[in-house]
Amino acid sequence: MTGEATATTTVRRPPWVWPLALLFVAAAAAPLVLYWLGNVDDQRLVDLDVYRTGGQALLEGRPVYDFVTPAPQLLPFTYPPVAAMLAVPLAMMSWPVAQWVWTAGIFVTLAVTVAYAFRAALGRLATGRAAAGLAAPGLAAPGSGVPGGGGPDGAASGRGAQGGAASGRTAAPTEGRWGGLWLPAVFAVLMVACTYLMPIRDQVRFGQVDILLVALCLADCVARRPVWPRGLLIGLATAVKLTPGVFLIYLLITGFGPDGRPEQRRAFFMAAFTAALLTLLPFLVIPSDAADFWFHALLDPERLGANAATTNQSMRGMLIRLYLPDAPTSLLWLVLVAAVGWYGFRHARRAFLDGHAMTGVALTGLMAVLLSPVAWIHHLAWVVVVLGALAGDGRDPVRVRVAAGVWLYYVVPVPWWGVAIKAAEIPVLSPVLGKIVQNGFGLGALVLVWLLASWLPRRRETFRPLA
């Protein structure tokens, strides 16, 4: 036995399996959706209302950045001008229709994100093959060597190769008459689990765009054979909300320098071109609004909301809540941005070059949260990708347990527990522990960076799958 043989089985699924799985997801998500879409009108999907006001301002010929949502929210449009142009179709819909269309879009893009993030595990179920390196035709094969696409976040290749073939063991097939049910069932469970993460719940609550941006960047980085020019989606996401620009850095550092990949260089140039084109386009179409954003609105961080609010879980937000003078706060923030950015991007590059693209993407997504001046809890939608990178192909029980622990941590409202502890006004405990817990999601994101960058590579070296 050479270790290259692979036992497989043909997985046949009744035609009703996938509709039943989707029905399960819909039923499990219904309480969340109905609760927030049944909220009082002026508290319902308030960020979607912001997007629509941007499109509405353009339709009515009014200045985009002087327009606010109706009372009592009075929220200004805070996105680049191309986002207002893209929001025009939303403004043309009635408010009830826009709510349902947008909410459906949130779940579609969450499904795309889950499919990519957990494809190492789902790929093994899709083909009934338990061997490393095999996946369904529609999912990038772990270890396939596809640019950004296979990486062995659960099955190994490249310099860090581990796995069934490398260890000389023969893989066992997924057998039994219920084998055809596993993929839809596991996908449905993962969808429901991710739906109830607090950052994803907030997508539905506020009608946010973050999970769409996550899906765009993730697909651009790890799709096996994209039908679009790689880099196009990252450029689009960056033009719409700026913070996905961290993926320009990711493409840059993985495409240039020692062992840089030419396909990453091509993706970088495409992403930069797309972002630049969509940034310059508004100067031709709505020049006054474009100038207003880039030279005025962008420079006012308070337009985004109270930066010291609990919901701002970026490093800057955590520092602001220490209530130090502005100068040392800003200096300390810049030092932390440099240190965390260097550590995170360095390990994201290493992960990609070692064949673990999902880990590289997860680390880069966390950089978008931690390094940004303002990162609300819903910006942590990147936790879905982190969970997929941690769980890998599901064969390592330790990695699965760690992923489950991370999932539970981001399901419960940790920062609000900190607010409650502070409000209790218990000497010493409230001001110290309360502050730490209030920053729980941001501090947790820093721990996730360490898990992905340091713990996970060591765990891959330790674990040798038997099948």
PDB file of N, CA, C and O in Angstrom, residues 371-427:
ATOM      1  N   LEU A 371      -8.102  46.912  13.108  1.00  0.00           N
ATOM      2  CA  LEU A 371      -7.306  48.080  12.730  1.00  0.00           C
ATOM      3  C   LEU A 371      -8.157  49.294  12.370  1.00  0.00           C
ATOM      4  O   LEU A 371      -7.646  50.413  12.329  1.00  0.00           O
ATOM      5  N   SER A 372      -9.436  49.066  12.107  1.00  0.00           N
ATOM      6  CA  SER A 372     -10.313  50.168  11.723  1.00  0.00           C
ATOM      7  C   SER A 372     -10.544  51.107  12.905  1.00  0.00           C
ATOM      8  O   SER A 372     -10.605  50.668  14.050  1.00  0.00           O
ATOM      9  N   PRO A 373     -10.684  52.401  12.657  1.00  0.00           N
ATOM     10  CA  PRO A 373     -11.014  53.323  13.765  1.00  0.00           C
ATOM     11  C   PRO A 373     -12.333  52.980  14.445  1.00  0.00           C
ATOM     12  O   PRO A 373     -12.485  53.146  15.642  1.00  0.00           O
ATOM     13  N   VAL A 374     -13.276  52.515  13.648  1.00  0.00           N
ATOM     14  CA  VAL A 374     -14.593  52.148  14.176  1.00  0.00           C
ATOM     15  C   VAL A 374     -14.983  50.793  13.599  1.00  0.00           C
ATOM     16  O   VAL A 374     -14.957  50.601  12.382  1.00  0.00           O
ATOM     17  N   ALA A 375     -15.321  49.851  14.468  1.00  0.00           N
ATOM     18  CA  ALA A 375     -15.778  48.531  14.024  1.00  0.00           C
ATOM     19  C   ALA A 375     -16.910  48.091  14.944  1.00  0.00           C
ATOM     20  O   ALA A 375     -16.684  47.713  16.086  1.00  0.00           O
ATOM     21  N   TRP A 376     -18.125  48.185  14.427  1.00  0.00           N
ATOM     22  CA  TRP A 376     -19.276  47.773  15.223  1.00  0.00           C
ATOM     23  C   TRP A 376     -19.318  46.253  15.325  1.00  0.00           C
ATOM     24  O   TRP A 376     -18.666  45.541  14.562  1.00  0.00           O
ATOM     25  N   ILE A 377     -20.127  45.756  16.230  1.00  0.00           N
ATOM     26  CA  ILE A 377     -20.200  44.312  16.453  1.00  0.00           C
ATOM     27  C   ILE A 377     -20.570  43.575  15.172  1.00  0.00           C
ATOM     28  O   ILE A 377     -20.039  42.494  14.895  1.00  0.00           O
ATOM     29  N   HIS A 378     -21.438  44.156  14.363  1.00  0.00           N
ATOM     30  CA  HIS A 378     -21.827  43.454  13.132  1.00  0.00           C
ATOM     31  C   HIS A 378     -20.677  43.359  12.134  1.00  0.00           C
ATOM     32  O   HIS A 378     -20.726  42.545  11.214  1.00  0.00           O
ATOM     33  N   HIS A 379     -19.628  44.156  12.296  1.00  0.00           N
ATOM     34  CA  HIS A 379     -18.454  44.008  11.433  1.00  0.00           C
ATOM     35  C   HIS A 379     -17.732  42.687  11.685  1.00  0.00           C
ATOM     36  O   HIS A 379     -16.956  42.234  10.849  1.00  0.00           O
ATOM     37  N   LEU A 380     -17.987  42.081  12.846  1.00  0.00           N
ATOM     38  CA  LEU A 380     -17.354  40.801  13.181  1.00  0.00           C
ATOM     39  C   LEU A 380     -18.021  39.619  12.499  1.00  0.00           C
ATOM     40  O   LEU A 380     -17.863  38.469  12.923  1.00  0.00           O
ATOM     41  N   ALA A 381     -18.738  39.870  11.413  1.00  0.00           N
ATOM     42  CA  ALA A 381     -19.267  38.781  10.592  1.00  0.00           C
ATOM     43  C   ALA A 381     -18.157  37.866  10.097  1.00  0.00           C
ATOM     44  O   ALA A 381     -18.406  36.723   9.707  1.00  0.00           O
ATOM     45  N   TRP A 382     -16.914  38.340  10.140  1.00  0.00           N
ATOM     46  CA  TRP A 382     -15.765  37.517   9.756  1.00  0.00           C
ATOM     47  C   TRP A 382     -15.589  36.303  10.660  1.00  0.00           C
ATOM     48  O   TRP A 382     -14.839  35.379  10.326  1.00  0.00           O
ATOM     49  N   VAL A 383     -16.283  36.281  11.790  1.00  0.00           N
ATOM     50  CA  VAL A 383     -16.201  35.125  12.683  1.00  0.00           C
ATOM     51  C   VAL A 383     -16.650  33.851  11.963  1.00  0.00           C
ATOM     52  O   VAL A 383     -16.155  32.753  12.252  1.00  0.00           O
ATOM     53  N   VAL A 384     -17.559  33.950  11.007  1.00  0.00           N
ATOM     54  CA  VAL A 384     -17.989  32.774  10.245  1.00  0.00           C
ATOM     55  C   VAL A 384     -16.790  32.133   9.550  1.00  0.00           C
ATOM     56  O   VAL A 384     -16.611  30.908   9.576  1.00  0.00           O
ATOM     57  N   VAL A 385     -15.941  32.941   8.936  1.00  0.00           N
ATOM     58  CA  VAL A 385     -14.762  32.425   8.247  1.00  0.00           C
ATOM     59  C   VAL A 385     -13.745  31.875   9.255  1.00  0.00           C
ATOM     60  O   VAL A 385     -13.101  30.853   9.017  1.00  0.00           O
ATOM     61  N   VAL A 386     -13.623  32.553  10.387  1.00  0.00           N
ATOM     62  CA  VAL A 386     -12.724  32.073  11.441  1.00  0.00           C
ATOM     63  C   VAL A 386     -13.137  30.679  11.897  1.00  0.00           C
ATOM     64  O   VAL A 386     -12.294  29.784  12.062  1.00  0.00           O
ATOM     65  N   LEU A 387     -14.435  30.467  12.088  1.00  0.00           N
ATOM     66  CA  LEU A 387     -14.919  29.160  12.515  1.00  0.00           C
ATOM     67  C   LEU A 387     -14.571  28.082  11.495  1.00  0.00           C
ATOM     68  O   LEU A 387     -14.159  26.978  11.857  1.00  0.00           O
ATOM     69  N   GLY A 388     -14.743  28.401  10.210  1.00  0.00           N
ATOM     70  CA  GLY A 388     -14.400  27.433   9.175  1.00  0.00           C
ATOM     71  C   GLY A 388     -12.922  27.096   9.165  1.00  0.00           C
ATOM     72  O   GLY A 388     -12.533  25.935   9.003  1.00  0.00           O
ATOM     73  N   ALA A 389     -12.081  28.119   9.339  1.00  0.00           N
ATOM     74  CA  ALA A 389     -10.632  27.878   9.358  1.00  0.00           C
ATOM     75  C   ALA A 389     -10.230  27.049  10.572  1.00  0.00           C
ATOM     76  O   ALA A 389      -9.362  26.175  10.479  1.00  0.00           O
ATOM     77  N   LEU A 390     -10.838  27.314  11.719  1.00  0.00           N
ATOM     78  CA  LEU A 390     -10.502  26.558  12.924  1.00  0.00           C
ATOM     79  C   LEU A 390     -10.970  25.113  12.833  1.00  0.00           C
ATOM     80  O   LEU A 390     -10.248  24.185  13.218  1.00  0.00           O
ATOM     81  N   ALA A 391     -12.176  24.891  12.329  1.00  0.00           N
ATOM     82  CA  ALA A 391     -12.723  23.530  12.279  1.00  0.00           C
ATOM     83  C   ALA A 391     -12.045  22.679  11.231  1.00  0.00           C
ATOM     84  O   ALA A 391     -11.923  21.462  11.396  1.00  0.00           O
ATOM     85  N   GLY A 392     -11.577  23.291  10.132  1.00  0.00           N
ATOM     86  CA  GLY A 392     -10.933  22.524   9.072  1.00  0.00           C
ATOM     87  C   GLY A 392     -11.882  21.505   8.481  1.00  0.00           C
ATOM     88  O   GLY A 392     -13.065  21.771   8.274  1.00  0.00           O
ATOM     89  N   ASP A 393     -11.383  20.304   8.217  1.00  0.00           N
ATOM     90  CA  ASP A 393     -12.221  19.280   7.606  1.00  0.00           C
ATOM     91  C   ASP A 393     -12.996  18.470   8.640  1.00  0.00           C
ATOM     92  O   ASP A 393     -13.681  17.516   8.305  1.00  0.00           O
ATOM     93  N   GLY A 394     -12.884  18.845   9.904  1.00  0.00           N
ATOM     94  CA  GLY A 394     -13.685  18.206  10.937  1.00  0.00           C
ATOM     95  C   GLY A 394     -13.116  16.938  11.513  1.00  0.00           C
ATOM     96  O   GLY A 394     -13.728  16.317  12.384  1.00  0.00           O
ATOM     97  N   ARG A 395     -11.927  16.529  11.073  1.00  0.00           N
ATOM     98  CA  ARG A 395     -11.367  15.272  11.580  1.00  0.00           C
ATOM     99  C   ARG A 395     -10.617  15.437  12.894  1.00  0.00           C
ATOM    100  O   ARG A 395     -10.433  14.464  13.619  1.00  0.00           O
ATOM    101  N   ASP A 396     -10.188  16.642  13.198  1.00  0.00           N
ATOM    102  CA  ASP A 396      -9.456  16.872  14.442  1.00  0.00           C
ATOM    103  C   ASP A 396     -10.446  17.321  15.515  1.00  0.00           C
ATOM    104  O   ASP A 396     -10.961  18.438  15.468  1.00  0.00           O
ATOM    105  N   PRO A 397     -10.727  16.478  16.495  1.00  0.00           N
ATOM    106  CA  PRO A 397     -11.736  16.846  17.499  1.00  0.00           C
ATOM    107  C   PRO A 397     -11.342  18.056  18.327  1.00  0.00           C
ATOM    108  O   PRO A 397     -12.214  18.803  18.796  1.00  0.00           O
ATOM    109  N   VAL A 398     -10.053  18.283  18.519  1.00  0.00           N
ATOM    110  CA  VAL A 398      -9.617  19.442  19.289  1.00  0.00           C
ATOM    111  C   VAL A 398      -9.962  20.723  18.536  1.00  0.00           C
ATOM    112  O   VAL A 398     -10.495  21.684  19.119  1.00  0.00           O
ATOM    113  N   ARG A 399      -9.683  20.762  17.253  1.00  0.00           N
ATOM    114  CA  ARG A 399     -10.013  21.941  16.455  1.00  0.00           C
ATOM    115  C   ARG A 399     -11.515  22.181  16.420  1.00  0.00           C
ATOM    116  O   ARG A 399     -11.976  23.328  16.488  1.00  0.00           O
ATOM    117  N   VAL A 400     -12.285  21.110  16.329  1.00  0.00           N
ATOM    118  CA  VAL A 400     -13.741  21.245  16.311  1.00  0.00           C
ATOM    119  C   VAL A 400     -14.237  21.811  17.643  1.00  0.00           C
ATOM    120  O   VAL A 400     -15.110  22.694  17.675  1.00  0.00           O
ATOM    121  N   ARG A 401     -13.667  21.339  18.749  1.00  0.00           N
ATOM    122  CA  ARG A 401     -14.083  21.849  20.059  1.00  0.00           C
ATOM    123  C   ARG A 401     -13.702  23.312  20.230  1.00  0.00           C
ATOM    124  O   ARG A 401     -14.469  24.102  20.796  1.00  0.00           O
ATOM    125  N   VAL A 402     -12.536  23.687  19.758  1.00  0.00           N
ATOM    126  CA  VAL A 402     -12.134  25.092  19.832  1.00  0.00           C
ATOM    127  C   VAL A 402     -13.083  25.955  19.005  1.00  0.00           C
ATOM    128  O   VAL A 402     -13.522  27.026  19.449  1.00  0.00           O
ATOM    129  N   ALA A 403     -13.419  25.491  17.806  1.00  0.00           N
ATOM    130  CA  ALA A 403     -14.361  26.240  16.969  1.00  0.00           C
ATOM    131  C   ALA A 403     -15.714  26.358  17.656  1.00  0.00           C
ATOM    132  O   ALA A 403     -16.350  27.426  17.622  1.00  0.00           O
ATOM    133  N   ALA A 404     -16.162  25.284  18.308  1.00  0.00           N
ATOM    134  CA  ALA A 404     -17.434  25.329  19.018  1.00  0.00           C
ATOM    135  C   ALA A 404     -17.396  26.337  20.165  1.00  0.00           C
ATOM    136  O   ALA A 404     -18.368  27.060  20.417  1.00  0.00           O
ATOM    137  N   GLY A 405     -16.269  26.389  20.870  1.00  0.00           N
ATOM    138  CA  GLY A 405     -16.124  27.363  21.947  1.00  0.00           C
ATOM    139  C   GLY A 405     -16.160  28.789  21.436  1.00  0.00           C
ATOM    140  O   GLY A 405     -16.791  29.669  22.051  1.00  0.00           O
ATOM    141  N   VAL A 406     -15.489  29.039  20.316  1.00  0.00           N
ATOM    142  CA  VAL A 406     -15.510  30.375  19.712  1.00  0.00           C
ATOM    143  C   VAL A 406     -16.932  30.726  19.283  1.00  0.00           C
ATOM    144  O   VAL A 406     -17.403  31.862  19.479  1.00  0.00           O
ATOM    145  N   TRP A 407     -17.625  29.757  18.685  1.00  0.00           N
ATOM    146  CA  TRP A 407     -19.013  29.995  18.275  1.00  0.00           C
ATOM    147  C   TRP A 407     -19.862  30.418  19.470  1.00  0.00           C
ATOM    148  O   TRP A 407     -20.586  31.422  19.402  1.00  0.00           O
ATOM    149  N   LEU A 408     -19.769  29.678  20.562  1.00  0.00           N
ATOM    150  CA  LEU A 408     -20.576  29.995  21.740  1.00  0.00           C
ATOM    151  C   LEU A 408     -20.234  31.380  22.279  1.00  0.00           C
ATOM    152  O   LEU A 408     -21.131  32.145  22.679  1.00  0.00           O
ATOM    153  N   TYR A 409     -18.964  31.729  22.277  1.00  0.00           N
ATOM    154  CA  TYR A 409     -18.530  33.027  22.800  1.00  0.00           C
ATOM    155  C   TYR A 409     -19.163  34.169  22.016  1.00  0.00           C
ATOM    156  O   TYR A 409     -19.552  35.201  22.598  1.00  0.00           O
ATOM    157  N   TYR A 410     -19.274  33.997  20.696  1.00  0.00           N
ATOM    158  CA  TYR A 410     -19.830  35.075  19.879  1.00  0.00           C
ATOM    159  C   TYR A 410     -21.339  34.954  19.673  1.00  0.00           C
ATOM    160  O   TYR A 410     -21.929  35.762  18.960  1.00  0.00           O
ATOM    161  N   VAL A 411     -21.961  33.979  20.314  1.00  0.00           N
ATOM    162  CA  VAL A 411     -23.418  33.897  20.336  1.00  0.00           C
ATOM    163  C   VAL A 411     -23.973  34.734  21.482  1.00  0.00           C
ATOM    164  O   VAL A 411     -24.978  35.435  21.327  1.00  0.00           O
ATOM    165  N   VAL A 412     -23.327  34.671  22.623  1.00  0.00           N
ATOM    166  CA  VAL A 412     -23.834  35.372  23.798  1.00  0.00           C
ATOM    167  C   VAL A 412     -23.388  36.842  23.766  1.00  0.00           C
ATOM    168  O   VAL A 412     -22.333  37.167  23.218  1.00  0.00           O
ATOM    169  N   PRO A 413     -24.168  37.740  24.363  1.00  0.00           N
ATOM    170  CA  PRO A 413     -23.872  39.184  24.285  1.00  0.00           C
ATOM    171  C   PRO A 413     -22.824  39.618  25.308  1.00  0.00           C
ATOM    172  O   PRO A 413     -23.106  40.425  26.219  1.00  0.00           O
ATOM    173  N   VAL A 414     -21.609  39.143  25.171  1.00  0.00           N
ATOM    174  CA  VAL A 414     -20.555  39.405  26.152  1.00  0.00           C
ATOM    175  C   VAL A 414     -20.371  40.898  26.463  1.00  0.00           C
ATOM    176  O   VAL A 414     -20.323  41.286  27.637  1.00  0.00           O
ATOM    177  N   PRO A 415     -20.242  41.781  25.462  1.00  0.00           N
ATOM    178  CA  PRO A 415     -20.010  43.199  25.795  1.00  0.00           C
ATOM    179  C   PRO A 415     -21.105  43.800  26.669  1.00  0.00           C
ATOM    180  O   PRO A 415     -20.835  44.660  27.512  1.00  0.00           O
ATOM    181  N   TRP A 416     -22.339  43.361  26.475  1.00  0.00           N
ATOM    182  CA  TRP A 416     -23.441  43.924  27.256  1.00  0.00           C
ATOM    183  C   TRP A 416     -23.431  43.396  28.682  1.00  0.00           C
ATOM    184  O   TRP A 416     -23.955  44.054  29.584  1.00  0.00           O
ATOM    185  N   TRP A 417     -22.839  42.228  28.895  1.00  0.00           N
ATOM    186  CA  TRP A 417     -22.618  41.775  30.258  1.00  0.00           C
ATOM    187  C   TRP A 417     -21.673  42.742  30.968  1.00  0.00           C
ATOM    188  O   TRP A 417     -21.834  43.034  32.147  1.00  0.00           O
ATOM    189  N   GLY A 418     -20.662  43.207  30.232  1.00  0.00           N
ATOM    190  CA  GLY A 418     -19.734  44.175  30.815  1.00  0.00           C
ATOM    191  C   GLY A 418     -20.429  45.459  31.202  1.00  0.00           C
ATOM    192  O   GLY A 418     -20.143  46.048  32.257  1.00  0.00           O
ATOM    193  N   VAL A 419     -21.363  45.909  30.361  1.00  0.00           N
ATOM    194  CA  VAL A 419     -22.128  47.118  30.683  1.00  0.00           C
ATOM    195  C   VAL A 419     -22.925  46.903  31.963  1.00  0.00           C
ATOM    196  O   VAL A 419     -23.005  47.792  32.835  1.00  0.00           O
ATOM    197  N   ALA A 420     -23.521  45.713  32.114  1.00  0.00           N
ATOM    198  CA  ALA A 420     -24.300  45.411  33.321  1.00  0.00           C
ATOM    199  C   ALA A 420     -23.415  45.365  34.566  1.00  0.00           C
ATOM    200  O   ALA A 420     -23.804  45.847  35.639  1.00  0.00           O
ATOM    201  N   ILE A 421     -22.208  44.792  34.422  1.00  0.00           N
ATOM    202  CA  ILE A 421     -21.276  44.735  35.562  1.00  0.00           C
ATOM    203  C   ILE A 421     -20.874  46.150  35.983  1.00  0.00           C
ATOM    204  O   ILE A 421     -20.819  46.472  37.174  1.00  0.00           O
ATOM    205  N   LYS A 422     -20.607  47.023  35.008  1.00  0.00           N
ATOM    206  CA  LYS A 422     -20.244  48.411  35.330  1.00  0.00           C
ATOM    207  C   LYS A 422     -21.396  49.139  36.007  1.00  0.00           C
ATOM    208  O   LYS A 422     -21.197  49.917  36.948  1.00  0.00           O
ATOM    209  N   ALA A 423     -22.614  48.869  35.545  1.00  0.00           N
ATOM    210  CA  ALA A 423     -23.780  49.541  36.107  1.00  0.00           C
ATOM    211  C   ALA A 423     -24.047  49.109  37.548  1.00  0.00           C
ATOM    212  O   ALA A 423     -24.687  49.841  38.309  1.00  0.00           O
ATOM    213  N   ALA A 424     -23.546  47.919  37.934  1.00  0.00           N
ATOM    214  CA  ALA A 424     -23.755  47.429  39.301  1.00  0.00           C
ATOM    215  C   ALA A 424     -22.981  48.253  40.325  1.00  0.00           C
ATOM    216  O   ALA A 424     -23.294  48.213  41.519  1.00  0.00           O
ATOM    217  N   GLU A 425     -21.942  48.971  39.875  1.00  0.00           N
ATOM    218  CA  GLU A 425     -21.148  49.870  40.721  1.00  0.00           C
ATOM    219  C   GLU A 425     -20.572  49.150  41.957  1.00  0.00           C
ATOM    220  O   GLU A 425     -20.601  49.664  43.067  1.00  0.00           O
ATOM    221  N   ILE A 426     -20.056  47.952  41.717  1.00  0.00           N
ATOM    222  CA  ILE A 426     -19.363  47.213  42.777  1.00  0.00           C
ATOM    223  C   ILE A 426     -17.925  47.710  42.822  1.00  0.00           C
ATOM    224  O   ILE A 426     -17.235  47.694  41.794  1.00  0.00           O
ATOM    225  N   PRO A 427     -17.432  48.156  43.960  1.00  0.00           N
ATOM    226  CA  PRO A 427     -16.065  48.688  44.025  1.00  0.00           C
ATOM    227  C   PRO A 427     -15.046  47.703  43.442  1.00  0.00           C
ATOM    228  O   PRO A 427     -15.116  46.499  43.692  1.00  0.00           O
TER     229      PRO A 427
END
